[in-house]
Short mmCIF file of C-alpha atoms in Angstrom, two decimals:
data_model
loop_
_atom_site.label_atom_id
_atom_site.label_comp_id
_atom_site.label_asym_id
_atom_site.label_seq_id
_atom_site.Cartn_x
_atom_site.Cartn_y
_atom_site.Cartn_z
CA MET A 195 73.83 -58.23 -38.43
CA SER A 196 74.01 -58.76 -34.80
CA SER A 197 71.04 -58.70 -32.44
CA SER A 198 72.87 -59.53 -29.23
CA ALA A 199 71.77 -56.70 -27.16
CA SER A 200 68.36 -57.13 -25.49
CA ALA A 201 65.73 -54.30 -25.86
CA PRO A 202 65.97 -51.61 -23.29
CA HIS A 203 63.30 -50.65 -20.46
CA HIS A 204 63.24 -47.21 -22.02
CA PRO A 205 63.51 -46.32 -25.72
CA LEU A 206 66.44 -44.37 -26.26
CA HIS A 207 66.56 -40.81 -27.67
CA LEU A 208 68.49 -40.00 -30.93
CA ALA A 209 69.49 -36.56 -32.35
CA VAL A 210 71.81 -35.67 -35.43
CA ALA A 211 74.17 -32.93 -35.53
CA LEU A 212 74.20 -30.98 -38.83
CA ASP A 213 77.39 -29.30 -40.06
CA GLY A 214 78.09 -28.22 -43.63
CA ALA A 215 78.48 -31.35 -45.83
CA GLY A 216 79.11 -33.64 -42.96
CA TRP A 217 81.67 -34.14 -40.15
CA HIS A 218 84.59 -35.46 -42.35
CA PRO A 219 86.37 -32.67 -44.00
CA ALA A 220 86.23 -34.33 -47.54
CA ALA A 221 82.46 -34.86 -47.17
CA TRP A 222 81.99 -31.92 -49.54
CA ARG A 223 83.70 -33.95 -52.43
CA GLU A 224 81.40 -37.02 -52.18
CA PRO A 225 78.50 -37.59 -54.63
CA GLY A 226 75.28 -36.26 -53.47
CA ALA A 227 77.06 -33.77 -51.25
CA ARG A 228 75.47 -30.73 -52.85
CA PRO A 229 78.36 -28.32 -52.08
CA GLY A 230 76.72 -25.67 -54.12
CA ASP A 231 73.81 -25.61 -51.95
CA LEU A 232 75.39 -25.50 -48.42
CA LEU A 233 74.20 -21.88 -48.33
CA THR A 234 70.66 -22.07 -49.30
CA ALA A 235 67.51 -22.77 -47.17
CA GLY A 236 66.46 -25.76 -49.34
CA TYR A 237 69.45 -27.71 -48.35
CA TRP A 238 68.97 -27.17 -44.61
CA ALA A 239 65.20 -27.81 -45.19
CA ASP A 240 65.88 -31.24 -46.65
CA LEU A 241 68.22 -32.45 -44.02
CA VAL A 242 66.15 -31.73 -41.23
CA ALA A 243 62.91 -33.06 -43.24
CA GLU A 244 65.07 -36.54 -43.46
CA ALA A 245 65.88 -36.38 -39.97
CA GLU A 246 62.05 -35.71 -39.08
CA ARG A 247 61.20 -38.77 -41.54
CA GLY A 248 63.32 -40.78 -39.05
CA LEU A 249 61.39 -39.63 -36.13
CA LEU A 250 64.44 -38.27 -34.41
CA ASP A 251 64.27 -36.12 -31.15
CA PHE A 252 65.99 -33.23 -32.50
CA VAL A 253 68.63 -31.75 -34.80
CA THR A 254 71.62 -29.67 -33.63
CA ILE A 255 73.18 -27.05 -36.10
CA GLU A 256 76.89 -26.25 -35.78
CA ASP A 257 77.90 -22.61 -35.40
CA ALA A 258 80.89 -20.46 -34.56
CA LEU A 259 82.00 -16.94 -34.59
CA GLY A 260 85.13 -17.78 -36.65
CA LEU A 261 85.68 -19.44 -39.85
CA GLN A 262 86.01 -23.77 -39.88
CA SER A 263 89.74 -24.64 -39.16
CA SER A 264 92.02 -27.62 -39.12
CA ARG A 265 93.72 -26.09 -36.27
CA PHE A 266 92.83 -26.11 -32.69
CA ALA A 267 92.24 -22.46 -31.78
CA GLU A 268 93.60 -20.49 -34.83
CA PRO A 269 92.68 -19.98 -38.51
CA ASP A 270 94.11 -21.97 -41.03
CA ASP A 271 94.60 -21.02 -44.74
CA ARG A 272 93.31 -24.20 -46.41
CA THR A 273 91.25 -23.77 -49.63
CA ASP A 274 90.40 -27.61 -50.04
CA GLN A 275 87.79 -27.84 -47.03
CA VAL A 276 84.37 -26.02 -46.38
CA ARG A 277 84.69 -22.65 -45.07
CA GLY A 278 81.77 -20.47 -44.20
CA ARG A 279 78.49 -21.15 -42.84
CA LEU A 280 74.99 -19.45 -42.24
CA ASP A 281 73.75 -18.58 -38.71
CA ALA A 282 72.32 -21.55 -37.09
CA VAL A 283 69.66 -19.68 -35.11
CA LEU A 284 68.26 -18.16 -38.56
CA ILE A 285 68.63 -21.59 -40.20
CA ALA A 286 66.41 -23.11 -37.47
CA ALA A 287 63.89 -20.40 -37.98
CA ARG A 288 63.70 -20.74 -41.63
CA VAL A 289 63.06 -24.55 -41.15
CA ALA A 290 60.58 -24.45 -38.30
CA PRO A 291 57.49 -23.84 -40.44
CA LEU A 292 58.54 -26.66 -42.80
CA THR A 293 58.43 -29.37 -39.80
CA ARG A 294 55.88 -30.33 -37.30
CA HIS A 295 57.61 -32.52 -34.74
CA ILE A 296 61.48 -32.66 -34.59
CA GLY A 297 63.17 -30.26 -32.12
CA LEU A 298 65.31 -27.65 -33.70
CA VAL A 299 68.44 -26.86 -31.60
CA PRO A 300 71.13 -24.15 -33.03
CA THR A 301 74.42 -23.53 -31.39
CA VAL A 302 75.13 -20.02 -29.62
CA VAL A 303 78.30 -18.89 -28.60
CA ALA A 304 77.85 -17.38 -25.02
CA THR A 305 81.23 -15.76 -24.79
CA HIS A 306 80.73 -12.72 -27.14
CA THR A 307 76.95 -12.49 -27.18
CA GLU A 308 74.39 -10.78 -24.98
CA PRO A 309 72.12 -13.23 -23.27
CA PHE A 310 69.30 -10.65 -23.73
CA HIS A 311 69.94 -11.18 -27.66
CA ILE A 312 69.91 -14.96 -27.24
CA SER A 313 66.90 -15.33 -25.06
CA LYS A 314 64.76 -13.19 -27.35
CA ALA A 315 66.09 -15.41 -30.51
CA ILE A 316 65.34 -18.77 -28.86
CA ALA A 317 62.33 -17.48 -27.40
CA THR A 318 61.18 -16.38 -30.91
CA LEU A 319 62.17 -19.83 -32.40
CA ASP A 320 59.98 -21.51 -29.88
CA HIS A 321 57.06 -19.50 -30.84
CA VAL A 322 57.53 -20.12 -34.59
CA SER A 323 58.27 -23.55 -34.12
CA GLN A 324 55.15 -23.96 -31.59
CA GLY A 325 57.43 -25.39 -28.86
CA ARG A 326 60.46 -27.51 -30.50
CA ALA A 327 63.31 -24.83 -29.85
CA GLY A 328 66.46 -25.42 -27.76
CA LEU A 329 69.91 -24.21 -27.68
CA ARG A 330 73.34 -25.63 -27.96
CA VAL A 331 75.58 -23.26 -25.76
CA GLN A 332 79.12 -23.12 -26.74
CA VAL A 333 82.13 -21.31 -25.39
CA SER A 334 84.94 -19.63 -27.34
CA VAL A 335 88.78 -19.57 -26.20
CA LYS A 336 89.90 -18.27 -29.49
CA GLN A 337 92.08 -15.24 -29.82
CA HIS A 338 90.81 -14.30 -33.27
CA GLU A 339 87.15 -14.74 -32.53
CA ALA A 340 87.60 -12.42 -29.62
CA ALA A 341 89.10 -9.82 -32.13
CA HIS A 342 85.89 -9.51 -34.12
CA PHE A 343 84.35 -8.04 -30.96
CA GLY A 344 87.17 -6.03 -29.43
CA ARG A 345 85.78 -6.15 -25.92
CA ARG A 346 88.14 -8.49 -24.35
CA THR A 347 91.68 -10.11 -25.16
CA ILE A 348 92.16 -13.86 -25.12
CA PRO A 349 95.74 -15.02 -25.34
CA PRO A 350 96.74 -17.33 -28.09
CA LEU A 351 96.33 -21.14 -27.26
CA ALA A 352 97.69 -24.34 -28.46
CA LEU A 353 96.54 -27.72 -27.66
CA GLU A 354 99.50 -28.46 -25.52
CA ASP A 355 98.71 -25.24 -23.23
CA LEU A 356 95.31 -26.66 -22.24
CA GLY A 357 96.51 -28.32 -18.93
CA THR A 358 98.44 -25.26 -17.67
CA PRO A 359 97.17 -23.38 -14.79
CA ALA A 360 96.71 -20.05 -16.64
CA VAL A 361 94.74 -21.70 -19.36
CA GLN A 362 92.64 -23.68 -16.92
CA HIS A 363 91.98 -20.29 -14.82
CA LEU A 364 90.84 -18.99 -18.29
CA VAL A 365 88.69 -21.80 -19.30
CA ALA A 366 87.04 -22.16 -15.96
CA ASP A 367 86.01 -18.14 -16.14
CA LEU A 368 84.62 -18.64 -19.30
CA PHE A 369 82.52 -21.55 -18.55
CA GLU A 370 81.45 -19.81 -15.44
CA GLU A 371 80.45 -16.85 -17.55
CA ALA A 372 78.66 -19.16 -19.79
CA GLY A 373 76.59 -20.41 -16.88
CA ASP A 374 75.74 -17.03 -15.76
CA HIS A 375 74.64 -16.22 -19.47
CA VAL A 376 72.22 -19.32 -19.27
CA GLU A 377 70.93 -18.19 -16.08
CA VAL A 378 70.09 -14.63 -17.48
CA VAL A 379 68.64 -16.36 -20.59
CA ARG A 380 66.41 -18.69 -18.50
CA ARG A 381 65.29 -15.67 -16.12
CA LEU A 382 64.19 -13.59 -19.24
CA TRP A 383 62.12 -16.60 -20.47
CA ASP A 384 60.25 -16.61 -17.21
CA SER A 385 60.09 -12.56 -17.16
CA TRP A 386 56.61 -12.83 -18.60
CA GLU A 387 54.05 -14.87 -17.11
CA ASP A 388 52.01 -17.16 -19.24
CA ASP A 389 48.81 -15.28 -18.96
CA ALA A 390 50.70 -11.64 -19.32
CA GLU A 391 48.88 -10.97 -22.60
CA ILE A 392 44.93 -10.22 -22.12
CA ARG A 393 44.43 -9.22 -25.84
CA ASP A 394 41.06 -7.96 -25.15
CA VAL A 395 39.66 -5.43 -27.92
CA ALA A 396 36.59 -4.70 -25.83
CA THR A 397 38.25 -3.48 -22.94
CA GLY A 398 41.29 -2.10 -24.64
CA ARG A 399 43.59 -4.18 -22.61
CA PHE A 400 46.36 -6.00 -24.52
CA ILE A 401 48.79 -6.70 -21.69
CA ASP A 402 48.73 -7.10 -17.85
CA ARG A 403 51.75 -5.07 -16.75
CA ASP A 404 51.95 -6.74 -13.32
CA LYS A 405 52.75 -9.99 -15.10
CA LEU A 406 55.80 -8.84 -16.56
CA HIS A 407 58.87 -8.78 -13.94
CA TYR A 408 62.25 -7.42 -13.69
CA ILE A 409 64.97 -10.13 -13.50
CA ASP A 410 67.40 -7.82 -11.52
CA PHE A 411 70.26 -10.23 -12.42
CA GLU A 412 73.62 -8.85 -11.03
CA GLY A 413 76.86 -10.98 -11.33
CA ARG A 414 80.40 -10.74 -12.16
CA HIS A 415 79.62 -11.01 -15.81
CA PHE A 416 76.32 -9.48 -16.60
CA SER A 417 73.91 -6.82 -15.16
CA VAL A 418 70.54 -7.33 -16.68
CA LYS A 419 67.28 -5.88 -15.62
CA GLY A 420 64.82 -7.19 -17.80
CA PRO A 421 61.80 -7.97 -18.75
CA SER A 422 62.24 -9.62 -22.10
CA ILE A 423 60.49 -8.02 -24.91
CA THR A 424 59.12 -11.51 -26.13
CA PRO A 425 56.47 -13.31 -24.26
CA ARG A 426 57.31 -16.36 -22.28
CA PRO A 427 58.14 -19.31 -24.94
CA PRO A 428 55.21 -22.13 -25.33
CA GLN A 429 57.69 -24.60 -23.51
CA GLY A 430 58.35 -22.17 -20.74
CA GLN A 431 61.99 -22.98 -20.93
CA PRO A 432 63.42 -24.21 -24.17
CA LEU A 433 65.93 -27.08 -23.79
CA VAL A 434 69.42 -25.92 -22.99
CA SER A 435 72.29 -28.31 -24.02
CA ALA A 436 76.07 -28.33 -23.83
CA LEU A 437 78.89 -30.37 -25.35
CA ALA A 438 81.40 -31.25 -22.42
CA HIS A 439 84.60 -33.20 -22.51
CA GLN A 440 86.12 -32.65 -18.81
CA THR A 441 85.45 -31.59 -15.56
CA ILE A 442 84.71 -27.86 -16.02
CA PRO A 443 82.33 -28.45 -19.03
CA TYR A 444 80.66 -31.29 -16.99
CA GLN A 445 80.12 -28.49 -14.16
CA LEU A 446 78.28 -26.30 -16.76
CA VAL A 447 76.06 -29.45 -17.89
CA ALA A 448 75.32 -30.15 -14.18
CA ARG A 449 74.73 -26.42 -13.35
CA ALA A 450 72.68 -25.36 -16.28
CA ALA A 451 71.68 -27.84 -19.09
CA ASP A 452 68.65 -30.07 -19.74
CA ILE A 453 70.95 -32.15 -22.04
CA GLY A 454 74.69 -32.64 -21.84
CA TYR A 455 76.54 -34.27 -24.89
CA VAL A 456 79.52 -36.42 -23.77
CA THR A 457 82.26 -38.23 -25.88
CA PRO A 458 83.01 -41.49 -24.17
CA HIS A 459 85.02 -43.96 -26.40
CA ASP A 460 83.97 -47.22 -24.28
CA THR A 461 81.31 -48.30 -22.07
CA ASP A 462 83.47 -48.00 -18.77
CA GLN A 463 84.43 -44.44 -19.99
CA ALA A 464 80.53 -43.67 -20.39
CA ARG A 465 79.94 -44.81 -16.84
CA ALA A 466 82.83 -42.86 -15.34
CA ILE A 467 81.66 -39.48 -17.18
CA LEU A 468 78.14 -40.25 -16.02
CA ALA A 469 79.09 -40.76 -12.53
CA GLU A 470 81.15 -37.40 -12.54
CA ILE A 471 78.22 -35.50 -14.00
CA ARG A 472 75.71 -36.85 -11.43
CA ALA A 473 78.06 -35.92 -8.56
CA GLU A 474 78.41 -32.52 -9.94
CA GLN A 475 74.66 -32.28 -10.41
CA ALA A 476 74.17 -32.99 -6.69
CA VAL A 477 76.72 -30.37 -5.88
CA ALA A 478 74.80 -27.84 -8.04
CA GLY A 479 71.60 -28.76 -6.00
CA ARG A 480 69.89 -30.25 -9.17
CA ALA A 481 70.03 -33.91 -7.92
CA ASP A 482 66.31 -34.33 -8.06
CA GLN A 483 66.02 -32.53 -11.67
CA PRO A 484 66.00 -34.50 -14.92
CA LEU A 485 69.13 -34.17 -16.92
CA HIS A 486 69.61 -36.07 -20.30
CA VAL A 487 73.13 -37.28 -20.84
CA PHE A 488 73.68 -38.08 -24.80
CA GLY A 489 76.89 -39.95 -26.35
CA ASP A 490 78.31 -38.28 -29.20
CA LEU A 491 79.57 -40.40 -32.24
CA VAL A 492 80.59 -39.78 -35.59
CA VAL A 493 79.07 -42.27 -37.95
CA PHE A 494 80.08 -43.90 -41.33
CA LEU A 495 77.08 -46.23 -42.09
CA ASP A 496 76.79 -48.87 -44.79
CA ASP A 497 74.70 -52.21 -45.06
CA GLU A 498 77.52 -54.11 -46.26
CA PRO A 499 80.19 -55.01 -43.73
CA GLY A 500 83.40 -53.31 -44.55
CA ALA A 501 82.07 -50.79 -46.98
CA ALA A 502 81.91 -47.98 -44.04
CA ALA A 503 85.54 -48.39 -43.38
CA ASP A 504 86.49 -48.71 -47.08
CA ARG A 505 84.57 -45.27 -47.44
CA ARG A 506 86.42 -43.72 -44.49
CA ASP A 507 89.63 -44.80 -45.91
CA ARG A 508 88.83 -43.12 -49.38
CA LEU A 509 87.70 -39.86 -47.74
CA ASP A 510 91.12 -39.68 -45.50
CA GLY A 511 92.64 -39.94 -48.88
CA LEU A 512 90.94 -37.21 -50.39
CA ALA A 513 91.80 -35.00 -47.34
CA GLY A 514 95.26 -35.91 -47.20
CA THR A 515 95.33 -37.27 -43.63
CA PRO A 516 93.33 -39.52 -41.26
CA TYR A 517 90.20 -38.03 -40.01
CA THR A 518 90.28 -37.83 -36.12
CA SER A 519 87.46 -36.45 -33.64
CA ASP A 520 87.08 -35.73 -29.90
CA ALA A 521 84.15 -38.39 -30.19
CA LYS A 522 84.32 -41.98 -31.16
CA ILE A 523 84.57 -42.75 -34.68
CA PHE A 524 82.08 -45.58 -35.79
CA ALA A 525 82.38 -47.21 -39.16
CA GLY A 526 79.88 -50.15 -39.65
CA THR A 527 76.51 -51.40 -40.41
CA PRO A 528 73.43 -49.95 -38.92
CA GLY A 529 73.03 -53.35 -36.85
CA HIS A 530 76.40 -53.21 -35.33
CA LEU A 531 75.62 -49.48 -34.37
CA ALA A 532 72.45 -50.47 -32.73
CA ASP A 533 74.31 -53.02 -30.64
CA LEU A 534 76.58 -50.27 -29.50
CA LEU A 535 74.04 -47.64 -28.73
CA LEU A 536 72.13 -50.29 -26.71
CA GLU A 537 75.35 -51.36 -24.72
CA TRP A 538 76.14 -47.85 -23.83
CA GLN A 539 72.60 -47.16 -23.03
CA GLY A 540 72.94 -49.81 -20.44
CA ALA A 541 75.90 -47.88 -18.85
CA GLY A 542 73.26 -44.96 -18.42
CA LEU A 543 73.34 -42.91 -21.32
CA THR A 544 69.78 -41.51 -22.22
CA GLY A 545 70.47 -41.03 -25.84
CA PHE A 546 72.93 -40.28 -28.64
CA ARG A 547 73.86 -37.22 -30.88
CA LEU A 548 75.00 -38.72 -34.09
CA ARG A 549 77.53 -36.85 -36.23
CA PRO A 550 76.98 -38.09 -40.08
CA ALA A 551 80.27 -38.16 -41.59
CA VAL A 552 78.98 -37.53 -44.91
CA LEU A 553 75.22 -35.83 -44.70
CA GLY A 554 74.18 -36.72 -48.16
CA HIS A 555 74.94 -40.40 -47.42
CA ASP A 556 75.18 -40.96 -43.66
CA LEU A 557 71.91 -39.16 -42.62
CA GLU A 558 69.65 -41.33 -44.60
CA ALA A 559 71.51 -44.36 -43.21
CA ILE A 560 70.61 -43.00 -39.79
CA SER A 561 67.03 -42.34 -40.72
CA ARG A 562 66.33 -45.39 -43.00
CA GLY A 563 68.72 -48.12 -41.83
CA LEU A 564 69.63 -47.53 -37.93
CA VAL A 565 66.05 -46.23 -37.15
CA PRO A 566 64.36 -49.24 -38.53
CA GLU A 567 66.86 -51.57 -36.80
CA LEU A 568 66.31 -49.92 -33.46
CA GLN A 569 62.53 -49.95 -34.07
CA ARG A 570 62.68 -53.76 -34.64
CA ARG A 571 64.39 -54.16 -31.31
CA GLY A 572 61.70 -52.08 -29.57
CA ALA A 573 64.19 -49.78 -28.75
CA PHE A 574 63.04 -46.48 -30.63
CA ARG A 575 59.67 -44.89 -31.22
CA THR A 576 57.61 -45.91 -34.25
CA ALA A 577 55.61 -42.51 -34.11
CA TYR A 578 56.12 -39.11 -32.76
CA GLU A 579 54.16 -39.18 -29.33
CA ALA A 580 54.56 -35.18 -28.25
CA ASP A 581 54.37 -31.97 -30.08
CA THR A 582 56.88 -30.20 -28.14
CA LEU A 583 60.72 -31.05 -27.69
CA ARG A 584 60.14 -31.05 -24.04
CA GLY A 585 57.36 -33.62 -24.69
CA LEU A 586 59.53 -35.73 -26.84
CA LEU A 587 62.33 -36.00 -24.08
CA GLY A 588 60.05 -36.69 -21.29
CA LEU A 589 60.55 -33.29 -19.54
CA ALA A 590 57.51 -31.37 -17.89
CA ARG A 591 56.82 -27.80 -18.71
CA PRO A 592 58.27 -25.76 -16.03
CA ALA A 593 56.52 -23.23 -13.56
CA ASN A 594 57.22 -19.85 -13.82
CA ARG A 595 59.59 -18.77 -11.08
CA TYR A 596 58.08 -15.40 -11.04
CA ALA A 597 54.68 -16.04 -11.01
CA ALA A 598 52.61 -15.44 -7.78
CA VAL A 599 51.79 -18.86 -6.11
#
């Protein structure tokens, strides 16, 4: 175990991305994977409890509007991998009362869902979790997902089409729509002032109607009057996050998010991505606002050197093909992963979202192996220091944009 990386000035933030049995497609076949429990509440409650035991900042919960697929933008016919999932927002709401500190960040797809519905759902999650909600906004470019809704047509796409002008125009339009989607959601969260509810039995006044506000949003993609039907969330603004791999999604992060997840494969790339996001933040007029940038990594973690790489090879054999990812794939010991995280933190990343390759193994390896290693180096909390997700991430509760000064 190496300890060459010195302790940072600021403790880093850690999240885990929960998806099925884990991020490796053969994870469900591992001992302890619990494939029969993937669609039960208890399975997800156990995962989040383990993450909270490790004092992690939050969990993200994957979701989509189509079945999982080994292909880029179309369904496959495979029967040897996990297919089917529960709704991420509903999982988070079910788990919320069973947890006390950890943030809950379900994935929502902006492309085919109304911002009014998303705003209400995440505000509700923030209320039932007492201030621990966020969302991960996602864009869909898949023709078969559009076909579920019948409101728009998206042409069939292949991976090699991504660089063409027509596809770049489509992607830019979808991300612009996602930015408007988030703006509507945020305005709806503010459409009730904090003290709009009076609840005074003696006078018979439950609500102060003057403290509910129309948002009157008019844009290319949405026309939303408001106000919301759900009072302002406890955090004021739950956390908005997004995964980004290139300039157009970096612009969404810079314009609309509190946290961006990025996928560098080395330290120099991490610096370059951060520089681009900070430049886009300035263009968006948000240079003075806090914006966390987390590095994403897929992790295979074992205490014995070589064991994680051997496990990855064995899983690749079960899957019939080597596992690849948009993110860097790390296979090694908790000590070596701690070295890497601290090196990348030195490049400017404020935290990391780890994708456990096998949830039944690698989640515990994070919470019971990596976390103590980081704590020994003074690089991670030893107790939860706040009751809200904004508090854990050092973000102030924002003022309501509609409240009279």
